[in-house]
Amino acid sequence: MGQPSSIVILTGAGISAESGIDTFRSAGGLWEQHRVEDVATPEGFARNPNLVLNFYDMRRAALANVAPNPAHEALARLEREFRGDLLLVTQNVDDLHERGGSARVLHMHGELKSALCTSCEMRSPWLGTMIERPACPVCRAPTLRPDVVWFGEMPYEMGRIYQALEACDLFVSIGTSGAVYPAAGFVQEARANGARTLELNLERSEGSRFFHETRLGAASVLVPEWVEEVLAG
Ligand code: BJW
């Protein structure tokens, strides 16, 4: 195809792996170190809030020790230089896209550097810890939780994402296993609406067969190459 006019990009933990952030499902990944039911469900939080707050406090603090890699930087370059419509959707709760230079990032699974108040339901930027039950900056109640989307909860901005998937002519999935819905279904949604679909991943994802094309390799190599290709037309 020539240069696309509208692109939707979905990123997952694989794009941040080379920056030193653990993925979820690889050997030694987060779900081998912690039980999903304990740390990534509303029920787990209700059962043991200290465990969950501590888990996310540690991951928030760890962001200070990592930096964006060439894959994040290449997507920021695409945002600056691509003349068509671009929506960058990430499942990641880290801030490496922003630190890599992307100004418009849709965090469908929330963000480590944000707090959600279970009393007033407001979201507030949050850099510190939550284990000591700080007051919500909006309503002052000591009822903050990590602003991340757990299993059984609705991801953010689904309407905007599906609208973009309907309109795009290229959908690109980068570094995600395709194990978690609704993100895992985006490829079929885009394809049903006529988009070309491309997967960039270290290994084939669970939904690999739904993509027109799969390129295997490290994101820090594949993403800059692909961005160069798109911008060259
Ligand atoms: C590299 C690389 C390198 C490595 N270069 N690549 C039965 C059927 C279908 C659905 C369900 C079902 N039962 C329940 C559901 C729904 C459920 C779900 O999907 N469950 C599955 C387990 C089946 N989903 C939900 O509950 C979601 N909500 C929902 O569905 O609401 C209802 C709804 C209905 C209709 C429309 C819309 C909504 C919510 C899901 C929330 C997920 N939350 C988490 C935690 C977030 C907070 C935190 O970070 O702690 O999000 S789980 C975790 O998985 C995290 C991630 O964003 C998400 C995806 O993981 P990701 O990014 O793919 O990472 P990995 O580790 O799996 O893969 C890494 C990839 O990178 C691999 O492929 C490697 O090869 C690659 N890689 N190094 C390139 N260097």
CSV table of N, CA and C in Angstrom, one decimal, residues 50-196:
chain,number,residue,atom,x,y,z
A,50,ASN,N,-3.5,-3.6,51.2
A,50,ASN,CA,-2.0,-3.2,51.4
A,50,ASN,C,-1.1,-3.9,50.4
A,51,LEU,N,-1.4,-5.2,50.1
A,51,LEU,CA,-0.6,-5.9,49.1
A,51,LEU,C,-0.7,-5.2,47.8
A,52,VAL,N,-1.9,-4.8,47.4
A,52,VAL,CA,-2.1,-4.2,46.1
A,52,VAL,C,-1.5,-2.8,46.0
A,53,LEU,N,-1.7,-2.0,47.1
A,53,LEU,CA,-1.1,-0.7,47.1
A,53,LEU,C,0.4,-0.8,47.0
A,54,ASN,N,0.9,-1.7,47.7
A,54,ASN,CA,2.4,-1.9,47.8
A,54,ASN,C,2.9,-2.3,46.4
A,55,PHE,N,2.2,-3.2,45.7
A,55,PHE,CA,2.6,-3.7,44.4
A,55,PHE,C,2.7,-2.5,43.4
A,56,TYR,N,1.7,-1.6,43.5
A,56,TYR,CA,1.7,-0.5,42.5
A,56,TYR,C,2.6,0.6,43.0
A,57,ASP,N,2.8,0.8,44.3
A,57,ASP,CA,3.7,1.8,44.8
A,57,ASP,C,5.1,1.4,44.3
A,58,MET,N,5.5,0.1,44.3
A,58,MET,CA,6.8,-0.3,43.9
A,58,MET,C,7.0,-0.1,42.4
A,59,ARG,N,6.0,-0.4,41.7
A,59,ARG,CA,6.1,-0.3,40.2
A,59,ARG,C,6.1,1.2,39.8
A,60,ARG,N,5.4,2.1,40.5
A,60,ARG,CA,5.5,3.5,40.3
A,60,ARG,C,6.9,4.0,40.5
A,61,ALA,N,7.4,3.6,41.7
A,61,ALA,CA,8.7,4.1,42.1
A,61,ALA,C,9.8,3.6,41.1
A,62,ALA,N,9.6,2.4,40.5
A,62,ALA,CA,10.6,1.8,39.6
A,62,ALA,C,10.7,2.6,38.3
A,63,LEU,N,9.7,3.4,38.0
A,63,LEU,CA,9.7,4.2,36.7
A,63,LEU,C,10.9,5.1,36.7
A,64,ALA,N,11.3,5.5,37.9
A,64,ALA,CA,12.5,6.5,38.0
A,64,ALA,C,13.8,5.8,37.5
A,65,ASN,N,13.8,4.5,37.4
A,65,ASN,CA,15.0,3.8,37.0
A,65,ASN,C,15.1,3.4,35.6
A,66,VAL,N,14.0,3.7,34.8
A,66,VAL,CA,14.0,3.2,33.4
A,66,VAL,C,13.9,4.4,32.5
A,67,ALA,N,14.2,4.2,31.2
A,67,ALA,CA,14.1,5.3,30.2
A,67,ALA,C,13.5,4.7,28.9
A,68,PRO,N,12.9,5.6,28.2
A,68,PRO,CA,12.3,5.2,26.9
A,68,PRO,C,13.4,4.6,26.0
A,69,ASN,N,13.0,3.7,25.1
A,69,ASN,CA,14.0,3.1,24.1
A,69,ASN,C,13.6,3.6,22.7
A,70,PRO,N,14.4,3.2,21.7
A,70,PRO,CA,14.2,3.7,20.3
A,70,PRO,C,12.8,3.4,19.8
A,71,ALA,N,12.1,2.4,20.3
A,71,ALA,CA,10.8,2.1,19.8
A,71,ALA,C,9.8,3.2,20.3
A,72,HIS,N,9.9,3.6,21.5
A,72,HIS,CA,9.0,4.8,22.0
A,72,HIS,C,9.4,6.0,21.2
A,73,GLU,N,10.7,6.3,21.0
A,73,GLU,CA,11.1,7.5,20.4
A,73,GLU,C,10.7,7.5,18.9
A,74,ALA,N,10.7,6.4,18.3
A,74,ALA,CA,10.2,6.3,16.9
A,74,ALA,C,8.8,6.6,16.7
A,75,LEU,N,7.9,6.2,17.7
A,75,LEU,CA,6.5,6.5,17.6
A,75,LEU,C,6.3,8.0,17.9
A,76,ALA,N,7.1,8.6,18.7
A,76,ALA,CA,7.0,10.0,18.9
A,76,ALA,C,7.3,10.8,17.6
A,77,ARG,N,8.3,10.3,16.9
A,77,ARG,CA,8.7,10.9,15.6
A,77,ARG,C,7.6,10.8,14.6
A,78,LEU,N,6.9,9.6,14.6
A,78,LEU,CA,5.8,9.4,13.7
A,78,LEU,C,4.7,10.4,14.1
A,79,GLU,N,4.4,10.6,15.3
A,79,GLU,CA,3.4,11.6,15.7
A,79,GLU,C,3.7,13.0,15.2
A,80,ARG,N,5.0,13.3,15.3
A,80,ARG,CA,5.4,14.7,14.8
A,80,ARG,C,5.4,14.8,13.3
A,81,GLU,N,5.7,13.7,12.6
A,81,GLU,CA,6.0,13.9,11.1
A,81,GLU,C,4.9,13.3,10.2
A,82,PHE,N,4.0,12.5,10.7
A,82,PHE,CA,3.0,11.8,9.9
A,82,PHE,C,1.9,12.9,9.6
A,83,ARG,N,1.5,13.0,8.4
A,83,ARG,CA,0.5,14.0,8.0
A,83,ARG,C,-1.0,13.6,8.2
A,84,GLY,N,-1.2,12.3,8.4
A,84,GLY,CA,-2.6,11.8,8.5
A,84,GLY,C,-3.0,11.7,9.9
A,85,ASP,N,-4.1,10.9,10.1
A,85,ASP,CA,-4.6,10.8,11.5
A,85,ASP,C,-3.9,9.6,12.2
A,86,LEU,N,-3.5,9.9,13.5
A,86,LEU,CA,-2.8,8.8,14.2
A,86,LEU,C,-3.4,8.7,15.6
A,87,LEU,N,-3.7,7.5,16.0
A,87,LEU,CA,-4.1,7.3,17.4
A,87,LEU,C,-3.2,6.3,18.0
A,88,LEU,N,-2.5,6.7,19.1
A,88,LEU,CA,-1.6,5.7,19.8
A,88,LEU,C,-2.3,5.3,21.1
A,89,VAL,N,-2.7,4.0,21.1
A,89,VAL,CA,-3.4,3.4,22.2
A,89,VAL,C,-2.4,2.5,22.9
A,90,THR,N,-2.2,2.7,24.2
A,90,THR,CA,-1.3,1.8,24.9
A,90,THR,C,-2.0,1.1,26.0
A,91,GLN,N,-1.7,-0.2,26.2
A,91,GLN,CA,-2.2,-1.0,27.3
A,91,GLN,C,-1.3,-0.7,28.5
A,92,ASN,N,-0.1,-0.1,28.3
A,92,ASN,CA,0.9,0.0,29.3
A,92,ASN,C,0.5,1.1,30.3
A,93,VAL,N,0.8,0.9,31.6
A,93,VAL,CA,0.6,1.9,32.6
A,93,VAL,C,1.8,2.7,32.9
A,94,ASP,N,2.9,2.4,32.2
A,94,ASP,CA,4.1,3.2,32.4
A,94,ASP,C,4.0,4.5,31.6
A,95,ASP,N,5.0,5.4,31.8
A,95,ASP,CA,5.0,6.7,31.1
A,95,ASP,C,6.0,6.9,30.0
A,96,LEU,N,6.5,5.7,29.5
A,96,LEU,CA,7.6,5.8,28.6
A,96,LEU,C,7.3,6.4,27.2
A,97,HIS,N,6.0,6.2,26.8
A,97,HIS,CA,5.6,6.9,25.5
A,97,HIS,C,5.8,8.4,25.7
A,98,GLU,N,5.3,8.9,26.8
A,98,GLU,CA,5.3,10.4,27.0
A,98,GLU,C,6.8,10.8,27.1
A,99,ARG,N,7.6,10.1,27.9
A,99,ARG,CA,9.0,10.5,28.1
A,99,ARG,C,9.8,10.3,26.8
A,100,GLY,N,9.3,9.4,25.9
A,100,GLY,CA,9.9,9.3,24.6
A,100,GLY,C,9.5,10.4,23.6
A,101,GLY,N,8.6,11.2,24.0
A,101,GLY,CA,8.2,12.4,23.2
A,101,GLY,C,6.8,12.4,22.6
A,102,SER,N,6.0,11.3,22.9
A,102,SER,CA,4.6,11.3,22.4
A,102,SER,C,3.8,12.2,23.2
A,103,ALA,N,3.0,13.1,22.6
A,103,ALA,CA,2.2,14.1,23.3
A,103,ALA,C,0.8,13.6,23.5
A,104,ARG,N,0.4,12.7,22.6
A,104,ARG,CA,-1.0,12.2,22.6
A,104,ARG,C,-1.0,10.7,22.7
A,105,VAL,N,-1.3,10.2,24.0
A,105,VAL,CA,-1.3,8.8,24.2
A,105,VAL,C,-2.5,8.4,25.0
A,106,LEU,N,-3.2,7.4,24.5
A,106,LEU,CA,-4.4,7.0,25.1
A,106,LEU,C,-4.1,5.7,26.0
A,107,HIS,N,-4.1,5.9,27.3
A,107,HIS,CA,-3.8,4.8,28.2
A,107,HIS,C,-5.1,4.0,28.5
A,108,MET,N,-5.4,3.0,27.7
A,108,MET,CA,-6.7,2.3,27.9
A,108,MET,C,-6.7,1.5,29.3
A,109,HIS,N,-5.6,1.1,29.8
A,109,HIS,CA,-5.6,0.4,31.1
A,109,HIS,C,-5.1,1.3,32.2
A,110,GLY,N,-5.2,2.6,32.1
A,110,GLY,CA,-4.8,3.5,33.1
A,110,GLY,C,-3.3,3.8,33.2
A,111,GLU,N,-2.9,4.5,34.3
A,111,GLU,CA,-1.5,4.9,34.4
A,111,GLU,C,-1.1,4.8,35.9
A,112,LEU,N,0.2,4.4,36.0
A,112,LEU,CA,0.8,4.3,37.3
A,112,LEU,C,0.8,5.6,38.0
A,113,LYS,N,1.0,6.7,37.2
A,113,LYS,CA,1.2,8.0,37.8
A,113,LYS,C,-0.2,8.8,37.9
A,114,SER,N,-1.2,8.0,38.2
A,114,SER,CA,-2.5,8.6,38.4
A,114,SER,C,-3.2,7.8,39.5
A,115,ALA,N,-4.0,8.6,40.3
A,115,ALA,CA,-4.8,7.9,41.4
A,115,ALA,C,-6.3,8.1,41.1
A,116,LEU,N,-7.0,7.1,41.5
A,116,LEU,CA,-8.5,7.1,41.3
A,116,LEU,C,-9.1,7.0,42.7
A,117,CYS,N,-10.0,8.0,42.9
A,117,CYS,CA,-10.6,8.0,44.3
A,117,CYS,C,-11.9,7.2,44.2
A,118,THR,N,-12.0,6.2,45.1
A,118,THR,CA,-13.2,5.3,45.1
A,118,THR,C,-14.4,6.0,45.8
A,119,SER,N,-14.2,7.2,46.4
A,119,SER,CA,-15.3,8.0,46.9
A,119,SER,C,-15.9,8.9,45.9
A,120,CYS,N,-15.0,9.8,45.3
A,120,CYS,CA,-15.6,10.8,44.4
A,120,CYS,C,-15.4,10.4,42.9
A,121,GLU,N,-14.6,9.3,42.7
A,121,GLU,CA,-14.4,8.8,41.4
A,121,GLU,C,-13.5,9.7,40.5
A,122,MET,N,-12.9,10.7,41.1
A,122,MET,CA,-12.0,11.6,40.3
A,122,MET,C,-10.6,11.0,40.1
A,123,ARG,N,-10.0,11.3,39.0
A,123,ARG,CA,-8.6,10.9,38.7
A,123,ARG,C,-7.7,12.0,38.9
A,124,SER,N,-6.6,11.8,39.6
A,124,SER,CA,-5.7,12.9,39.9
A,124,SER,C,-4.2,12.4,39.6
A,125,PRO,N,-3.4,13.3,39.1
A,125,PRO,CA,-2.0,12.9,38.9
A,125,PRO,C,-1.4,12.5,40.2
A,126,TRP,N,-0.6,11.4,40.2
A,126,TRP,CA,0.0,10.9,41.5
A,126,TRP,C,1.4,10.4,41.3
A,127,LEU,N,2.3,11.0,42.0
A,127,LEU,CA,3.7,10.6,41.9
A,127,LEU,C,4.2,9.8,43.1
A,128,GLY,N,3.5,10.0,44.3
A,128,GLY,CA,4.0,9.4,45.5
A,128,GLY,C,3.5,8.0,45.7
A,129,THR,N,3.4,7.6,47.0
A,129,THR,CA,2.9,6.3,47.4
A,129,THR,C,1.4,6.4,47.8
A,130,MET,N,0.8,5.3,48.0
A,130,MET,CA,-0.6,5.3,48.4
A,130,MET,C,-0.8,4.4,49.7
A,131,ILE,N,0.3,3.7,50.0
A,131,ILE,CA,0.1,2.7,51.1
A,131,ILE,C,-0.3,3.4,52.4
A,132,GLU,N,0.1,4.7,52.6
A,132,GLU,CA,-0.2,5.4,53.9
A,132,GLU,C,-1.6,6.0,53.8
A,133,ARG,N,-2.4,5.7,52.8
A,133,ARG,CA,-3.8,6.2,52.7
A,133,ARG,C,-3.8,7.8,52.7
A,134,PRO,N,-3.2,8.4,51.7
A,134,PRO,CA,-3.2,9.9,51.6
A,134,PRO,C,-4.6,10.3,51.2
A,135,ALA,N,-4.9,11.6,51.4
A,135,ALA,CA,-6.2,12.1,51.1
A,135,ALA,C,-6.3,12.4,49.6
A,136,CYS,N,-7.5,12.2,49.1
A,136,CYS,CA,-7.8,12.5,47.7
A,136,CYS,C,-7.7,14.0,47.5
A,137,PRO,N,-6.9,14.5,46.5
A,137,PRO,CA,-6.7,15.9,46.3
A,137,PRO,C,-8.0,16.6,46.0
A,138,VAL,N,-9.1,15.9,45.6
A,138,VAL,CA,-10.3,16.5,45.2
A,138,VAL,C,-11.3,16.5,46.4
A,139,CYS,N,-11.6,15.4,47.0
A,139,CYS,CA,-12.6,15.3,48.1
A,139,CYS,C,-12.1,15.1,49.5
A,140,ARG,N,-10.7,14.9,49.6
A,140,ARG,CA,-10.0,14.7,50.8
A,140,ARG,C,-10.3,13.4,51.5
A,141,ALA,N,-11.1,12.5,50.9
A,141,ALA,CA,-11.3,11.2,51.6
A,141,ALA,C,-10.0,10.4,51.4
A,142,PRO,N,-9.7,9.5,52.4
A,142,PRO,CA,-8.5,8.7,52.3
A,142,PRO,C,-8.7,7.4,51.5
A,143,THR,N,-9.3,7.6,50.3
A,143,THR,CA,-9.8,6.4,49.6
A,143,THR,C,-9.2,6.3,48.1
A,144,LEU,N,-7.9,6.5,48.0
A,144,LEU,CA,-7.3,6.4,46.7
A,144,LEU,C,-6.9,5.0,46.4
A,145,ARG,N,-7.0,4.7,45.1
A,145,ARG,CA,-6.5,3.4,44.6
A,145,ARG,C,-5.7,3.7,43.3
A,146,PRO,N,-4.9,2.7,42.9
A,146,PRO,CA,-4.2,2.9,41.6
A,146,PRO,C,-5.2,3.1,40.5
A,147,ASP,N,-4.9,4.1,39.6
A,147,ASP,CA,-5.8,4.3,38.5
A,147,ASP,C,-5.4,3.4,37.3
A,148,VAL,N,-5.6,2.1,37.6
A,148,VAL,CA,-5.3,1.1,36.6
A,148,VAL,C,-6.6,0.3,36.4
A,149,VAL,N,-6.7,-0.3,35.2
A,149,VAL,CA,-7.9,-1.1,34.9
A,149,VAL,C,-7.6,-2.6,35.2
A,150,TRP,N,-8.3,-3.1,36.2
A,150,TRP,CA,-8.2,-4.5,36.6
A,150,TRP,C,-9.1,-5.4,35.8
A,151,PHE,N,-8.9,-6.7,35.9
A,151,PHE,CA,-9.8,-7.7,35.2
A,151,PHE,C,-11.2,-7.5,35.8
A,152,GLY,N,-12.2,-7.4,34.8
A,152,GLY,CA,-13.6,-7.2,35.2
A,152,GLY,C,-14.0,-5.8,35.1
A,153,GLU,N,-13.0,-4.9,34.9
A,153,GLU,CA,-13.3,-3.4,34.9
A,153,GLU,C,-13.3,-3.0,33.4
A,154,MET,N,-14.0,-1.9,33.1
A,154,MET,CA,-14.0,-1.4,31.8
A,154,MET,C,-12.8,-0.5,31.4
A,155,PRO,N,-12.1,-0.9,30.4
A,155,PRO,CA,-10.9,0.0,30.0
A,155,PRO,C,-11.4,1.4,29.6
A,156,TYR,N,-10.5,2.3,29.6
A,156,TYR,CA,-10.8,3.7,29.3
A,156,TYR,C,-11.0,4.0,27.8
A,157,GLU,N,-11.9,4.9,27.5
A,157,GLU,CA,-12.1,5.5,26.2
A,157,GLU,C,-12.4,4.5,25.1
A,158,MET,N,-13.2,3.5,25.4
A,158,MET,CA,-13.5,2.5,24.4
A,158,MET,C,-14.2,3.0,23.1
A,159,GLY,N,-15.1,4.0,23.4
A,159,GLY,CA,-15.8,4.6,22.3
A,159,GLY,C,-14.9,5.3,21.3
A,160,ARG,N,-13.9,6.0,21.8
A,160,ARG,CA,-13.0,6.7,20.9
A,160,ARG,C,-12.1,5.7,20.2
A,161,ILE,N,-11.7,4.6,20.9
A,161,ILE,CA,-10.9,3.6,20.2
A,161,ILE,C,-11.6,2.9,19.1
A,162,TYR,N,-12.9,2.5,19.4
A,162,TYR,CA,-13.6,1.8,18.3
A,162,TYR,C,-13.9,2.7,17.1
A,163,GLN,N,-14.1,4.0,17.4
A,163,GLN,CA,-14.4,4.9,16.3
A,163,GLN,C,-13.1,5.0,15.4
A,164,ALA,N,-12.0,5.1,16.0
A,164,ALA,CA,-10.7,5.1,15.3
A,164,ALA,C,-10.5,3.8,14.5
A,165,LEU,N,-10.8,2.7,15.1
A,165,LEU,CA,-10.6,1.4,14.5
A,165,LEU,C,-11.5,1.3,13.3
A,166,GLU,N,-12.7,1.9,13.3
A,166,GLU,CA,-13.6,1.8,12.2
A,166,GLU,C,-13.0,2.7,11.0
A,167,ALA,N,-12.4,3.7,11.4
A,167,ALA,CA,-11.9,4.7,10.3
A,167,ALA,C,-10.5,4.5,9.8
A,168,CYS,N,-9.7,3.7,10.5
A,168,CYS,CA,-8.3,3.6,10.1
A,168,CYS,C,-8.1,2.7,8.8
A,169,ASP,N,-7.0,3.0,8.1
A,169,ASP,CA,-6.7,2.1,7.0
A,169,ASP,C,-5.4,1.3,7.4
A,170,LEU,N,-4.8,1.5,8.5
A,170,LEU,CA,-3.7,0.6,9.0
A,170,LEU,C,-3.8,0.5,10.5
A,171,PHE,N,-3.8,-0.8,11.0
A,171,PHE,CA,-3.7,-1.1,12.4
A,171,PHE,C,-2.4,-1.8,12.7
A,172,VAL,N,-1.7,-1.3,13.6
A,172,VAL,CA,-0.4,-1.9,14.0
A,172,VAL,C,-0.4,-2.2,15.4
A,173,SER,N,0.0,-3.5,15.7
A,173,SER,CA,0.0,-4.0,17.1
A,173,SER,C,1.5,-4.2,17.4
A,174,ILE,N,1.9,-3.7,18.6
A,174,ILE,CA,3.4,-3.8,18.9
A,174,ILE,C,3.6,-4.4,20.3
A,175,GLY,N,4.2,-5.5,20.4
A,175,GLY,CA,4.6,-6.0,21.7
A,175,GLY,C,3.5,-6.4,22.7
A,176,THR,N,2.5,-7.0,22.1
A,176,THR,CA,1.4,-7.4,23.0
A,176,THR,C,1.0,-8.9,22.7
A,177,SER,N,0.7,-9.7,23.8
A,177,SER,CA,0.5,-11.1,23.6
A,177,SER,C,-0.8,-11.4,23.0
A,178,GLY,N,-1.8,-10.5,23.0
A,178,GLY,CA,-3.1,-10.8,22.4
A,178,GLY,C,-3.9,-11.7,23.4
A,179,ALA,N,-3.6,-11.6,24.6
A,179,ALA,CA,-4.2,-12.5,25.6
A,179,ALA,C,-5.3,-11.8,26.4
A,180,VAL,N,-5.4,-10.5,26.3
A,180,VAL,CA,-6.4,-9.8,27.1
A,180,VAL,C,-7.3,-9.0,26.2
A,181,TYR,N,-8.6,-9.2,26.5
A,181,TYR,CA,-9.6,-8.4,25.8
A,181,TYR,C,-10.0,-7.2,26.5
A,182,PRO,N,-10.6,-6.2,25.9
A,182,PRO,CA,-10.9,-6.1,24.5
A,182,PRO,C,-9.8,-5.8,23.5
A,183,ALA,N,-8.6,-5.4,24.1
A,183,ALA,CA,-7.5,-5.1,23.1
A,183,ALA,C,-7.2,-6.2,22.1
A,184,ALA,N,-7.3,-7.4,22.6
A,184,ALA,CA,-6.9,-8.5,21.7
A,184,ALA,C,-7.9,-8.6,20.5
A,185,GLY,N,-9.0,-8.0,20.6
A,185,GLY,CA,-10.0,-8.0,19.5
A,185,GLY,C,-9.9,-6.9,18.5
A,186,PHE,N,-9.0,-5.9,18.8
A,186,PHE,CA,-8.9,-4.8,17.9
A,186,PHE,C,-8.5,-5.1,16.5
A,187,VAL,N,-7.6,-6.1,16.4
A,187,VAL,CA,-7.2,-6.5,15.0
A,187,VAL,C,-8.4,-6.9,14.2
A,188,GLN,N,-9.3,-7.7,14.7
A,188,GLN,CA,-10.4,-8.2,13.9
A,188,GLN,C,-11.4,-7.1,13.6
A,189,GLU,N,-11.5,-6.2,14.6
A,189,GLU,CA,-12.4,-5.0,14.4
A,189,GLU,C,-11.9,-4.1,13.3
A,190,ALA,N,-10.6,-3.9,13.3
A,190,ALA,CA,-10.0,-3.0,12.2
A,190,ALA,C,-10.1,-3.7,10.9
A,191,ARG,N,-9.8,-5.0,10.9
A,191,ARG,CA,-9.8,-5.7,9.6
A,191,ARG,C,-11.2,-5.8,9.0
A,192,ALA,N,-12.2,-6.0,9.9
A,192,ALA,CA,-13.6,-6.1,9.4
A,192,ALA,C,-14.0,-4.8,8.8
A,193,ASN,N,-13.3,-3.7,9.2
A,193,ASN,CA,-13.6,-2.4,8.6
A,193,ASN,C,-12.7,-2.0,7.4
A,194,GLY,N,-11.9,-3.0,7.0
A,194,GLY,CA,-11.1,-2.8,5.7
A,194,GLY,C,-9.7,-2.4,5.9
A,195,ALA,N,-9.2,-2.3,7.2
A,195,ALA,CA,-7.8,-1.8,7.4
A,195,ALA,C,-6.8,-3.0,7.1
A,196,ARG,N,-5.6,-2.5,6.7
A,196,ARG,CA,-4.5,-3.5,6.7
A,196,ARG,C,-4.0,-3.6,8.1
